[in-house]
Short mmCIF file of C-alpha atoms in Angstrom, two decimals:
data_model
loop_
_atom_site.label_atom_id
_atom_site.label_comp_id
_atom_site.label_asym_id
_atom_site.label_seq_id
_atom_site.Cartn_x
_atom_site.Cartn_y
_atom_site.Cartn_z
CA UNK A 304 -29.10 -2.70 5.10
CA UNK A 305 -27.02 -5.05 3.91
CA UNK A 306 -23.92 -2.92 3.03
CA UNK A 307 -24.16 -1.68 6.22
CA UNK A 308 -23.79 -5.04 8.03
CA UNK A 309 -20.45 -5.43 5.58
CA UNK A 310 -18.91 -2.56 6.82
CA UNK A 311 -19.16 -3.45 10.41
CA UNK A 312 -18.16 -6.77 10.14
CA UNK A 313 -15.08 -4.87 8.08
CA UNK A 314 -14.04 -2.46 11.21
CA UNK A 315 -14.87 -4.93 13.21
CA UNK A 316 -12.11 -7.69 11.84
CA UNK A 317 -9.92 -4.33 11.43
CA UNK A 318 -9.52 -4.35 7.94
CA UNK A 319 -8.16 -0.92 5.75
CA UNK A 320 -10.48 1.81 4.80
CA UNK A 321 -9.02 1.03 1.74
CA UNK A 322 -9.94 -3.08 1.75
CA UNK A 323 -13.82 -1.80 3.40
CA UNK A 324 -14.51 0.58 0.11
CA UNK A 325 -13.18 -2.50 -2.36
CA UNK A 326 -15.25 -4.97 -0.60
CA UNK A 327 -18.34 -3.14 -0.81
CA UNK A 328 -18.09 -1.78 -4.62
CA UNK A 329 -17.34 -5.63 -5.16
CA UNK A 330 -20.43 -7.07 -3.06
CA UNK A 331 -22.75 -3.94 -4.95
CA UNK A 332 -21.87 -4.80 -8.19
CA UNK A 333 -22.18 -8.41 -8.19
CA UNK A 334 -25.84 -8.06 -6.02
CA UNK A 335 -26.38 -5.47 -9.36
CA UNK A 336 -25.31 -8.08 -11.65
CA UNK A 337 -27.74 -10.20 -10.68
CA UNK A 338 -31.10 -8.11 -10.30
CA UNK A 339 -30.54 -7.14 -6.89
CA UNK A 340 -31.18 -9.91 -5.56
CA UNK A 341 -30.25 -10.44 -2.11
CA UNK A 342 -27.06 -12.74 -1.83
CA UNK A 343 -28.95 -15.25 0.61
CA UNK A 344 -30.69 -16.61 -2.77
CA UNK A 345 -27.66 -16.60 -5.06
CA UNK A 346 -25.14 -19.07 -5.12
CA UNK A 347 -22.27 -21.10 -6.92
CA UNK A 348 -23.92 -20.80 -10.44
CA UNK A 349 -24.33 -17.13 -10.07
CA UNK A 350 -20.71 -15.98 -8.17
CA UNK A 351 -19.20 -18.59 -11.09
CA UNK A 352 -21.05 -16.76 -13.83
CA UNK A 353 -20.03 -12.90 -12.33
CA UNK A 354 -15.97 -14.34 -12.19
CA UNK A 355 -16.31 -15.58 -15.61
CA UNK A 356 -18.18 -12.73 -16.55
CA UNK A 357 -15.61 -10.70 -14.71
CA UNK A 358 -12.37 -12.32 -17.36
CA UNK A 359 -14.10 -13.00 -20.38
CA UNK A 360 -15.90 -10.02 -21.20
CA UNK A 361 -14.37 -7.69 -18.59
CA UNK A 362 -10.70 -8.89 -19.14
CA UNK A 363 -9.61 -8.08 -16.10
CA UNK A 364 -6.05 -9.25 -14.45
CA UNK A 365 -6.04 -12.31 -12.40
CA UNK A 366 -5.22 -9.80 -9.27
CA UNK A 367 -9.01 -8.30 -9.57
CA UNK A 368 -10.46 -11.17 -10.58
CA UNK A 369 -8.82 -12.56 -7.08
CA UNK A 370 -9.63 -9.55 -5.31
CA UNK A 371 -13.99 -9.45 -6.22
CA UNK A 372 -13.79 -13.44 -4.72
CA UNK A 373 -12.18 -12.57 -1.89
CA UNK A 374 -15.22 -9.88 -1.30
CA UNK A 375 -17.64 -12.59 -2.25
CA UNK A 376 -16.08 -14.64 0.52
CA UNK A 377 -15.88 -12.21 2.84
CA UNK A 378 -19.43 -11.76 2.53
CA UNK A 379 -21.17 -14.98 2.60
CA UNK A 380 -18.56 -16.18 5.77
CA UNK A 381 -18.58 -13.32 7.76
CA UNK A 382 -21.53 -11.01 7.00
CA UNK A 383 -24.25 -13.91 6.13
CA UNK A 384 -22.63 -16.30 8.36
CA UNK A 385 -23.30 -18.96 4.95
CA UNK A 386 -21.44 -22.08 5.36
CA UNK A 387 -20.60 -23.57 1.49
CA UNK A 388 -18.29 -25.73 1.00
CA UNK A 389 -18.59 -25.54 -2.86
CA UNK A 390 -16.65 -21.82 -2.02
CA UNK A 391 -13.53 -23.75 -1.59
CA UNK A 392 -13.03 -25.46 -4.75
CA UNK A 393 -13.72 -22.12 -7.20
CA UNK A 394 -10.77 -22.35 -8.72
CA UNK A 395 -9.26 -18.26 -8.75
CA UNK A 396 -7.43 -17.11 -11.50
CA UNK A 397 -3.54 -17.78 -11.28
CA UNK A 398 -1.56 -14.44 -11.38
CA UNK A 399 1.34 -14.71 -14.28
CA UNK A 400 4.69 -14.40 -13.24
CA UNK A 401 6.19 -11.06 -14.60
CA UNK A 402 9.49 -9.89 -13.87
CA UNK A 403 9.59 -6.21 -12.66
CA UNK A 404 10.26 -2.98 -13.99
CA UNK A 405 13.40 -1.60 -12.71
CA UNK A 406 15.08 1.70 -13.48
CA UNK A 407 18.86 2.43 -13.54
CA UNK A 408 20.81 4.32 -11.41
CA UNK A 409 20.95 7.15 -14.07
CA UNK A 410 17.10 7.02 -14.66
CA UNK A 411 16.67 7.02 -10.80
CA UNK A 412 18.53 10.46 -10.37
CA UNK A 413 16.91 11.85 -13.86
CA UNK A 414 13.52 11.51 -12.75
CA UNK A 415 14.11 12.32 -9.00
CA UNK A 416 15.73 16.11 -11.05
CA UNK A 417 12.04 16.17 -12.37
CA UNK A 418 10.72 16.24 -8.77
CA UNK A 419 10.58 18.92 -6.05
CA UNK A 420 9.57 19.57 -2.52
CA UNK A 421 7.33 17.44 -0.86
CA UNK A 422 7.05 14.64 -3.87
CA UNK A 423 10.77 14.69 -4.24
CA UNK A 424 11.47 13.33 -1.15
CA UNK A 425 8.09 11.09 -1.02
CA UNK A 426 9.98 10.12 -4.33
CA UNK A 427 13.21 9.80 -2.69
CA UNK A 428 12.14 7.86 0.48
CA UNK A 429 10.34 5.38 -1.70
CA UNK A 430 13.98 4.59 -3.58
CA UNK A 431 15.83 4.96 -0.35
CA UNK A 432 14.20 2.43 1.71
CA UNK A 433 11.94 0.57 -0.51
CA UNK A 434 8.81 0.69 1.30
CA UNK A 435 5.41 0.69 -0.44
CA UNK A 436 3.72 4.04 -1.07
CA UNK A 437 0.65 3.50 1.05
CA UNK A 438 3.59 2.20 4.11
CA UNK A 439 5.48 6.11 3.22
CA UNK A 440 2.22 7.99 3.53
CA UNK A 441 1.44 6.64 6.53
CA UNK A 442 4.62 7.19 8.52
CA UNK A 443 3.77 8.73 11.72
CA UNK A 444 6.34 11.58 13.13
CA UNK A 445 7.84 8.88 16.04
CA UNK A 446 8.42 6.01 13.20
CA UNK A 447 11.06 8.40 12.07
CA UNK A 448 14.28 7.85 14.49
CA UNK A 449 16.89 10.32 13.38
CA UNK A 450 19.12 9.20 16.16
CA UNK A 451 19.66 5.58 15.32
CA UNK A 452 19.40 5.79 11.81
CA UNK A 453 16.25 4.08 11.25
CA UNK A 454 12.39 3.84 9.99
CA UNK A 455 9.76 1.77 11.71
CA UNK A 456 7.15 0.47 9.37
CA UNK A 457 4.43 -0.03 11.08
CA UNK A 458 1.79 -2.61 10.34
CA UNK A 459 3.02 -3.04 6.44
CA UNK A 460 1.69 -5.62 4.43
CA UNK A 461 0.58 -8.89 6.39
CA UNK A 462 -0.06 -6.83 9.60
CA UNK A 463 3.71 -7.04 10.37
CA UNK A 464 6.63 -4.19 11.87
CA UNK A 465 9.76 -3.82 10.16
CA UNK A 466 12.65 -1.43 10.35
CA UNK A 467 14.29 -0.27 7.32
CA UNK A 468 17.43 2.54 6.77
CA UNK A 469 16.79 5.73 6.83
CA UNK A 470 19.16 7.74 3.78
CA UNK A 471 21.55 10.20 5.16
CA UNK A 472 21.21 12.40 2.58
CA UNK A 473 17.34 12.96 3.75
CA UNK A 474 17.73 13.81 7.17
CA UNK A 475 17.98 17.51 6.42
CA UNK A 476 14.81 17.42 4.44
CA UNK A 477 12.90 15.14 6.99
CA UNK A 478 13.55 17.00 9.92
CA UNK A 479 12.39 20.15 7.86
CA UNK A 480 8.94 17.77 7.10
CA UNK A 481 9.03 17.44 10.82
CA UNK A 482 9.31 20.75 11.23
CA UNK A 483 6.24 21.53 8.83
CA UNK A 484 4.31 18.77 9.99
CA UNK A 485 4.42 20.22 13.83
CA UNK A 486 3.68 23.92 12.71
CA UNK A 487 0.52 22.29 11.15
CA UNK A 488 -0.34 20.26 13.99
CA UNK A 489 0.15 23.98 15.84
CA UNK A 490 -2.78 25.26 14.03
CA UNK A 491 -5.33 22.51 14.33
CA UNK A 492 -4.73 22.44 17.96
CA UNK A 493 -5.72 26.15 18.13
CA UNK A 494 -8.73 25.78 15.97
CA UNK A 495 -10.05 22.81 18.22
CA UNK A 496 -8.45 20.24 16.34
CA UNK A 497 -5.38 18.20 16.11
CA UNK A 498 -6.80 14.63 16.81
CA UNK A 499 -4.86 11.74 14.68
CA UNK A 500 -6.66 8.72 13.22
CA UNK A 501 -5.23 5.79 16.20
CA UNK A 502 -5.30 2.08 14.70
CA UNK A 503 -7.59 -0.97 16.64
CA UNK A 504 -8.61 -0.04 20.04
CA UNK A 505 -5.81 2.50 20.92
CA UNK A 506 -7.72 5.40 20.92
CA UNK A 507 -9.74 3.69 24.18
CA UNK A 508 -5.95 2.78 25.63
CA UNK A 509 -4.64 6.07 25.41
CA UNK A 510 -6.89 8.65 24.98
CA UNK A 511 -4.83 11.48 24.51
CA UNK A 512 -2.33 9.67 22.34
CA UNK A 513 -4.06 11.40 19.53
CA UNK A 514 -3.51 14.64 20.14
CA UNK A 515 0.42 13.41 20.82
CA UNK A 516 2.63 15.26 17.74
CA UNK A 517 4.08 12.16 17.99
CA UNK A 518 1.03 10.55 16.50
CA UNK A 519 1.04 12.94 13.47
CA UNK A 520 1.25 11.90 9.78
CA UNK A 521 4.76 12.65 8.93
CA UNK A 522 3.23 13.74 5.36
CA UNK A 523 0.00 15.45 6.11
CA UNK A 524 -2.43 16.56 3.92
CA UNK A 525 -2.95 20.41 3.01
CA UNK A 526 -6.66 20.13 4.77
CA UNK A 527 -8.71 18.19 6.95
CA UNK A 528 -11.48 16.10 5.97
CA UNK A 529 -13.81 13.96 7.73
CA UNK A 530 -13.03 10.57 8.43
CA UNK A 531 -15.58 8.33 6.98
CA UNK A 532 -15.37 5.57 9.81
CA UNK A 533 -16.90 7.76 12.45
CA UNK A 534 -17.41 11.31 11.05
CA UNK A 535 -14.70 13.41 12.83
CA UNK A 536 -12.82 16.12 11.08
CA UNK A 537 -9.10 15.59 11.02
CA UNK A 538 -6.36 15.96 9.33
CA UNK A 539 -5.13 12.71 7.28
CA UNK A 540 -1.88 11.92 5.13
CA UNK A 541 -1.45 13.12 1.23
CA UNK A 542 -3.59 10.75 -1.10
CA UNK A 543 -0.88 8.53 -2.86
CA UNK A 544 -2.60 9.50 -5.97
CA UNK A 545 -0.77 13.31 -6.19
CA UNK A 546 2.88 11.33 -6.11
CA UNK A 547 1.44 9.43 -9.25
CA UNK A 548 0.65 12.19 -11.13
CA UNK A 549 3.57 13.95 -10.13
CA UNK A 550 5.73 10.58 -11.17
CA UNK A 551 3.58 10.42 -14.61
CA UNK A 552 4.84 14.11 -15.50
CA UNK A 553 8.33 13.66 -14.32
CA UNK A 554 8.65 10.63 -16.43
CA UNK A 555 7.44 12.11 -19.25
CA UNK A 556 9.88 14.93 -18.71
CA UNK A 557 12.51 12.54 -17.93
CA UNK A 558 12.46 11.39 -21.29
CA UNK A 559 12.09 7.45 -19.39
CA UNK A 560 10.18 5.21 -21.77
CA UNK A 561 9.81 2.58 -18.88
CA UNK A 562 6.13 2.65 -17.12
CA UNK A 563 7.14 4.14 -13.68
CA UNK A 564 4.55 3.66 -10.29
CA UNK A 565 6.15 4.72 -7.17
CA UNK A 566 6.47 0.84 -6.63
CA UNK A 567 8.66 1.16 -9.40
CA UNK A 568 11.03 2.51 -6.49
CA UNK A 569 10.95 -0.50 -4.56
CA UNK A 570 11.72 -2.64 -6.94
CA UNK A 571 15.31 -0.44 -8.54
CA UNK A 572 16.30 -0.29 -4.46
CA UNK A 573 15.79 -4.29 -3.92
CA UNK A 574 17.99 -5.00 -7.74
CA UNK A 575 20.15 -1.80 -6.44
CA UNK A 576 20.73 -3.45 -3.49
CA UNK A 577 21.73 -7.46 -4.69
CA UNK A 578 24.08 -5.50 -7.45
CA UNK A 579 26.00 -3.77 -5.18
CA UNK A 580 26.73 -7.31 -3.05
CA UNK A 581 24.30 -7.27 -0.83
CA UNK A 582 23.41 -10.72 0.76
CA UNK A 583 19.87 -11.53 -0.12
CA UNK A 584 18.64 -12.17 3.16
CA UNK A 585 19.15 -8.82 4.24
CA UNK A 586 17.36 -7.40 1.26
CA UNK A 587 14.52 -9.66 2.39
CA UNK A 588 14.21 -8.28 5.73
CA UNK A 589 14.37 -4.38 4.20
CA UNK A 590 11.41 -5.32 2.29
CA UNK A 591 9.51 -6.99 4.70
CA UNK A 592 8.76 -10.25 2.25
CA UNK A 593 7.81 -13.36 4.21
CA UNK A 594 9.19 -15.89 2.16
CA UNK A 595 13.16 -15.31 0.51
CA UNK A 596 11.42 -16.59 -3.06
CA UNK A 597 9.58 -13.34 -3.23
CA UNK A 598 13.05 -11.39 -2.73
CA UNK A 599 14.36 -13.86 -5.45
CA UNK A 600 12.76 -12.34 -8.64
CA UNK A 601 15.00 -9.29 -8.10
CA UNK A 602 17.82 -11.93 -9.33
CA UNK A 603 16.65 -11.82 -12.52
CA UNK A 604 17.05 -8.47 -13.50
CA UNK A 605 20.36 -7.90 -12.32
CA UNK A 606 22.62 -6.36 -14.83
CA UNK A 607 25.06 -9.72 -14.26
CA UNK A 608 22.26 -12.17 -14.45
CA UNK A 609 21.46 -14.58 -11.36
CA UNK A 610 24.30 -16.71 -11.71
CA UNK A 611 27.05 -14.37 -13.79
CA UNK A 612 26.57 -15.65 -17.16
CA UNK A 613 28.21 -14.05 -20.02
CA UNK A 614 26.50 -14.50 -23.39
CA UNK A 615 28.25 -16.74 -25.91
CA UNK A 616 27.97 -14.02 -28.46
CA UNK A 617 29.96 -11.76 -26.11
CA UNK A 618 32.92 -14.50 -26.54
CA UNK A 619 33.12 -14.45 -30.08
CA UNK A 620 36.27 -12.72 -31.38
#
């Protein structure tokens, strides 16, 4: 089948679970959109028609629009091995330039007072270090290093390792998340259980790395499930979609008025971080951005403006 063939080419090239189940909900609904026909008989007219299709009548954001092409590609270069060089010049949609939603120190610490245990410090850890949610969630318990201060991202966005600061004021709770983390691990071990999910080939390398504690989620879930990419029942980190509807009560609560994502974290610690004199550079590296001009559209929400400017009304006397 043909889905089939896309999801092993998927594990094969190592991509997400998360990037596999996009990918094939992409490649199904554009083989539905055209009859089911089999992709080997469609081409440029019909992936043209489905984008189009896609922003006209769908009105989707540029990002999706981006997103079901890069499927499309995916599938004719690496699943039907299709060479056409017509794929090239679709033109994809160009993303608008927004300028981020950042909260205030005061809305930071009212919203965090809406939050408690384990989605007050997700909450927290997100503002503290400003990593991305799916990045938190999949903190092991050794990326945590209490004794120099530190967290090691590992494999963020672009496949890359990054260290970022770890908050004082969290190291009580963490090592109490530890704590719960290893009494959990405990009980899986006893019922038969206890194996991690290990990324690429590591799992061959060291085959009892995943029963290491070390290896644990440092935010596991409440129960195992089976993992869909070979069938074994294990225990896998909280779904980033209970911090969102956590955030989407607290905010309301709050009394906020702002639309708040837990990326709406990352982007109050980068501003946080540039107001408070903080050389851009550094800020960069904390975020894990590849190029300084992404970091750079935190300068234009600073309270001071990116070069100090005062209004002229504020001179009038």
């Amino acid at each position: 089948m043909l889905l089939d063939e896309v999801r092993r080419r998927i594990r094969v090239k190592h991509y997400s679970l998360r990037t596999e189940r996009v990918y094939i909900a992409w490649i199904r609904r554009f083989i539905l959109a055209n009859g089911r026909r089999h992709p080997r008989g469609l081409g440029q007219v019909e992936i043209e028609a489905f984008l189009t299709h896609l922003a006209v009548e769908g009105q989707v954001a540029a990002s999706t629009q981006n997103q079901a092409l890069a499927a499309l590609l995916f599938l004719y270069r690496e699943v039907l091995a299709m060479e056409l060089p017509w794929l090239d010049g679709i033109v994809r949609a160009k993303r608008p330039q927004r300028v981020p939603t950042v909260l205030s120190v005061r809305e930071v610490t009212s919203l965090l007072a809406q939050l408690d245990g384990r989605m007050w410090l997700v909450a927290s850890l997100l503002y503290g270090t400003g990593m991305r949610v799916l990045e938190c969630m999949r903190l092991r318990v050794k990326d945590v290093d209490f004794a120099r201060n530190e967290i090691i991202i590992r494999e963020g966005k672009g496949a890359k390792d990054r260290h970022t600061v770890l908050p004082q004021s969290l190291v009580g709770p963490l090592q109490r998340e530890v704590a719960r983390s290893r009494a959990l691990h405990d009980d899986d071990l006893r019922a038969g259980f206890g194996e991690a999910y290990l990324p690429r080939a590591l799992q061959r390398k060291f085959p009892n790395a995943a029963r290491d504690f070390g290896w644990q989620y440092l935010f596991p879930a409440a129960k195992r499930s089976i993992d869909p990419r070979c069938g074994a029942e294990r225990r896998h980190h909280v779904d980033p979609d209970v911090l969102s509807r956590s955030l989407r009560r607290a905010r309301l609560r709050a009394g906020i008025a702002k639309p708040v994502t837990a990326h709406t974290f990352r982007h109050s610690f980068a501003t946080h971080l540039l107001e408070r004199g903080y050389d851009i550079r550094t800020v960069q590296e904390l975020l894990g951005h590849k190029d300084v001009a992404t970091t750079q559209i935190y300068t234009h929400v600073l309270n001071r403006g990116t070069t100090g400017v005062v209004s002229p009304l504020d001179t009038v006397t």
